[in-house]
XYZ file of C-alpha atoms in Angstrom:
296
model
C 2.052 -36.547 2.485
C 0.108 -35.280 -0.638
C 3.182 -38.352 -2.543
C 2.586 -40.903 0.322
C -1.458 -40.919 -0.640
C -0.943 -40.588 -4.128
C 1.575 -44.445 -3.795
C 0.043 -45.945 -1.310
C -3.383 -46.139 -4.137
C -0.915 -46.860 -6.966
C 0.390 -50.130 -4.708
C -3.007 -50.786 -4.372
C -4.373 -50.200 -7.394
C -1.302 -53.034 -8.274
C -2.014 -55.309 -5.516
C -5.317 -55.914 -6.548
C -4.658 -56.882 -10.611
C -2.469 -59.532 -9.439
C -4.639 -60.792 -7.156
C -7.178 -61.409 -9.776
C -4.595 -63.281 -11.522
C -3.856 -59.991 -14.532
C -0.333 -60.050 -16.453
C 1.504 -57.695 -15.158
C 0.557 -54.828 -17.815
C 3.421 -54.950 -21.357
C 5.086 -51.197 -22.835
C 3.051 -49.933 -24.787
C -1.250 -48.722 -24.415
C -1.977 -50.559 -21.566
C -5.044 -52.475 -21.528
C -8.901 -51.464 -21.147
C -9.363 -50.674 -17.357
C -5.973 -51.164 -16.445
C -4.760 -47.267 -17.275
C -3.131 -46.361 -13.777
C -1.846 -42.248 -13.789
C 1.330 -41.827 -11.625
C 2.255 -38.296 -11.803
C 5.349 -38.020 -9.471
C 6.261 -34.502 -10.590
C 2.990 -32.616 -9.569
C 3.290 -34.293 -6.157
C 6.663 -33.134 -6.023
C 5.442 -29.648 -7.421
C 2.919 -29.490 -4.215
C 5.264 -30.508 -1.777
C 7.767 -27.942 -2.928
C 4.748 -24.812 -3.073
C 3.539 -26.438 0.883
C 7.121 -25.831 1.810
C 7.942 -22.142 0.270
C 4.514 -21.466 2.596
C 6.038 -23.261 5.191
C 9.136 -20.853 4.670
C 7.302 -17.465 3.972
C 4.825 -17.853 6.852
C 7.947 -18.740 9.531
C 10.131 -15.871 8.248
C 7.227 -13.390 8.378
C 7.161 -14.391 11.672
C 10.136 -13.921 12.394
C 10.557 -10.844 10.816
C 7.165 -9.573 13.467
C 8.841 -10.483 16.539
C 11.872 -9.061 15.314
C 10.337 -5.510 15.145
C 8.655 -6.412 17.928
C 5.180 -7.339 16.925
C 3.321 -9.874 18.552
C 1.887 -11.349 15.350
C 2.970 -10.239 11.867
C 0.678 -8.602 9.288
C -2.751 -9.814 7.888
C -2.001 -10.586 4.147
C -4.189 -8.301 1.649
C -6.589 -9.759 -0.160
C -6.168 -9.811 -4.129
C -6.344 -6.737 -5.981
C -10.247 -5.951 -7.103
C -10.287 -6.593 -10.779
C -12.824 -3.813 -10.834
C -12.221 -0.742 -9.803
C -14.244 1.597 -7.332
C -16.051 4.189 -8.450
C -14.182 7.087 -6.432
C -16.517 10.214 -5.809
C -15.386 13.312 -3.729
C -16.523 13.137 -0.557
C -19.757 15.436 0.685
C -19.023 18.179 2.243
C -15.231 18.079 0.857
C -16.279 19.225 -3.160
C -15.809 22.843 -4.686
C -18.320 24.579 -6.949
C -19.421 22.169 -10.252
C -16.779 19.311 -8.740
C -18.291 16.771 -10.898
C -19.588 18.066 -14.227
C -16.111 20.103 -14.588
C -13.814 16.791 -14.120
C -11.853 17.976 -11.312
C -9.977 14.945 -9.135
C -12.097 13.241 -6.760
C -11.144 14.486 -2.942
C -11.793 11.079 -0.519
C -10.769 9.332 2.539
C -11.955 6.253 2.437
C -11.941 3.479 -0.392
C -15.659 2.121 -1.325
C -14.878 -1.533 -0.914
C -16.474 -4.093 1.065
C -11.998 -6.058 1.992
C -11.163 -5.527 5.323
C -8.772 -3.255 4.274
C -6.747 0.327 4.922
C -4.250 2.162 3.037
C -1.390 3.502 4.523
C 0.561 7.103 3.712
C 3.114 8.358 4.575
C 3.645 12.523 3.849
C 6.611 15.516 3.245
C 10.081 13.200 3.653
C 11.533 15.019 6.421
C 12.793 11.921 8.052
C 15.274 9.811 6.279
C 15.547 6.342 8.537
C 17.250 2.899 6.849
C 15.535 1.480 9.324
C 12.226 2.434 8.308
C 12.555 0.872 4.896
C 14.297 -2.902 5.991
C 11.610 -2.868 8.512
C 8.844 -2.062 5.846
C 10.604 -4.744 3.488
C 11.390 -7.094 6.157
C 7.790 -6.827 7.516
C 6.234 -6.154 3.374
C 3.819 -3.690 4.056
C 2.941 -1.349 1.676
C 2.318 2.227 1.980
C 1.879 5.825 -0.196
C 5.070 8.215 0.179
C 4.017 11.651 -0.525
C 6.775 13.923 -1.177
C 7.797 17.833 -0.543
C 10.793 18.548 -2.664
C 11.883 20.843 0.115
C 12.467 18.203 2.348
C 13.089 15.670 0.366
C 16.477 17.555 -2.034
C 18.935 16.927 0.736
C 18.917 13.075 -0.180
C 16.802 11.936 -3.576
C 18.941 8.538 -3.665
C 16.870 7.482 0.109
C 13.522 7.815 -1.554
C 14.805 6.316 -5.556
C 15.645 3.452 -3.046
C 11.486 3.512 -1.069
C 10.603 3.550 -4.765
C 12.594 0.268 -5.769
C 11.485 -1.169 -3.562
C 7.485 -0.832 -4.735
C 6.974 2.159 -2.860
C 4.487 4.440 -5.209
C 6.342 8.005 -4.763
C 3.355 11.028 -5.095
C 3.045 14.871 -5.117
C 2.853 16.661 -1.859
C 4.013 20.700 -3.371
C 7.750 21.599 -3.817
C 7.559 24.099 -0.051
C 4.585 22.429 1.462
C 2.459 26.216 1.580
C -1.152 26.583 2.627
C -2.617 26.852 -1.272
C -5.842 28.632 -0.137
C -3.833 32.002 0.381
C -1.354 31.157 -2.808
C -2.867 32.175 -6.477
C -4.007 29.988 -8.811
C -0.353 31.014 -10.705
C 1.477 30.110 -7.821
C -0.612 26.404 -7.207
C 0.068 25.620 -10.157
C 3.770 26.088 -9.904
C 3.847 24.223 -6.608
C 1.858 21.687 -7.704
C 2.773 21.259 -11.895
C 6.616 21.776 -10.531
C 6.674 18.515 -7.921
C 5.440 17.142 -10.628
C 8.221 17.811 -12.521
C 10.946 17.597 -9.680
C 9.084 13.545 -9.447
C 10.064 12.839 -13.055
C 13.031 13.405 -13.364
C 13.923 12.137 -9.904
C 12.304 9.116 -10.248
C 11.100 8.517 -13.673
C 7.343 8.969 -13.386
C 4.941 11.651 -13.180
C 2.262 10.684 -9.769
C -1.470 10.200 -10.822
C -1.888 11.463 -6.871
C -1.584 14.908 -4.869
C -2.174 15.736 -1.732
C -2.109 19.158 -0.625
C -0.321 20.123 2.625
C -2.487 20.415 5.889
C -5.178 18.566 4.084
C -6.298 22.072 2.535
C -7.529 22.979 -0.952
C -9.912 25.528 -3.235
C -10.708 25.435 -6.788
C -7.787 26.885 -8.348
C -5.363 23.737 -6.362
C -7.690 21.164 -8.122
C -7.682 23.099 -11.595
C -3.871 23.278 -11.182
C -3.133 20.091 -10.140
C -5.762 18.141 -13.308
C -3.565 20.743 -15.568
C -0.514 18.640 -14.725
C -1.675 15.231 -14.779
C -3.217 14.328 -11.320
C -5.865 11.891 -11.146
C -6.982 11.828 -7.668
C -6.787 13.745 -3.910
C -6.601 11.256 -1.360
C -6.694 12.628 2.026
C -6.989 10.579 5.185
C -10.037 9.381 7.810
C -7.465 8.447 10.681
C -3.385 9.455 11.646
C -1.325 7.813 13.288
C 1.813 8.913 15.687
C 4.159 7.338 17.434
C 2.000 7.560 20.561
C -1.051 7.833 19.503
C -4.055 7.908 16.615
C -6.270 10.396 15.547
C -9.820 10.246 14.652
C -12.094 11.931 11.891
C -14.925 9.849 12.784
C -16.576 10.874 15.552
C -16.683 6.737 16.698
C -13.009 6.741 16.605
C -12.849 3.211 14.750
C -11.365 1.839 11.724
C -13.811 1.141 8.752
C -13.248 -0.926 5.222
C -11.265 1.552 3.034
C -9.648 3.744 5.174
C -6.938 6.088 4.117
C -4.927 6.656 7.883
C -1.703 9.208 7.136
C 1.769 9.262 8.606
C 4.538 11.848 8.581
C 8.606 10.531 8.078
C 9.314 11.980 12.188
C 11.623 11.165 13.653
C 12.372 11.624 17.216
C 13.833 15.309 17.295
C 9.941 16.085 15.861
C 7.898 13.632 17.328
C 7.699 11.274 20.506
C 9.087 8.354 18.571
C 11.123 6.592 16.208
C 9.444 5.758 12.178
C 9.764 2.355 14.119
C 7.562 3.440 16.836
C 4.559 4.947 14.568
C 4.511 1.514 12.265
C 4.646 -0.291 15.678
C 1.512 1.325 16.828
C -0.208 1.276 13.025
C 0.390 -2.742 12.991
C -0.295 -3.619 16.359
C -4.269 -1.255 16.230
C -4.714 -3.251 12.635
C -3.764 -6.369 12.872
C -6.145 -6.225 16.259
C -9.409 -5.222 14.093
C -8.904 -8.300 11.764
C -7.965 -5.888 8.994
C -4.588 -6.198 6.488
C -2.583 -3.065 4.963
C -3.318 -2.897 1.467
C -1.921 -1.102 -1.464
C -4.000 2.090 -2.188
C -2.530 2.351 -6.331
C -4.114 -1.800 -6.406
C -7.660 -0.165 -5.663
C -7.331 3.444 -8.072
């Protein structure tokens, strides 16, 4: 339609010139008032862009139907150019937390964007269907891994990394950290930093303590081996239900949502079942799923 409109305007301009007795334009520079700029290539580019948008939208609808969703995921806004300032949530601090430069502990990203962030812990379940589902639906998420669960199949999580998922630190053995000495906590946290660096090429900037439990030593140890942030969560989603930290039992802009790598042997559904429950509520409430690292 854009190209047809441009051509129609061009024909009208030519007809007008002829009706007034104007001579056909000669080769070379046009006479004043007779400039006619017809940019067919940009029109073709617009047509191609529109076709690509339609195909992309149709593919998203088809993928949603294939995976049992009534509607495709909403598209997240562009990442903020100015990253939000992250501080530790009130009540989650340790002594002199900020003054000592310890990593902030938070459950929500401060943003007005109507987005939430999906994070998945441990690595017990290694479901190929989950990888396909998340890739086809283009749902971003962050994984927090424990070595004692992932070391039987590092390759599964390498595929995840190759799809753009950031792999972060959930300790070597998933211990209750406050019961351990500083040195043992450091071994758990820094040891997992080394594993992820060796297997996947980067040292994580994010660390999540097992069970969400930590103390001053946990944060000191995490800082010593390069951790910059300690994201916890505001909601948790399972294959059959949601849990909420807040009394209003609702989603909020910037909320971090926790789930786990679990299948039917450990829960009441598969990983795709969990994603369906997650996406149905998130989309129904008008939220998009954004990439956590884009806000850090």
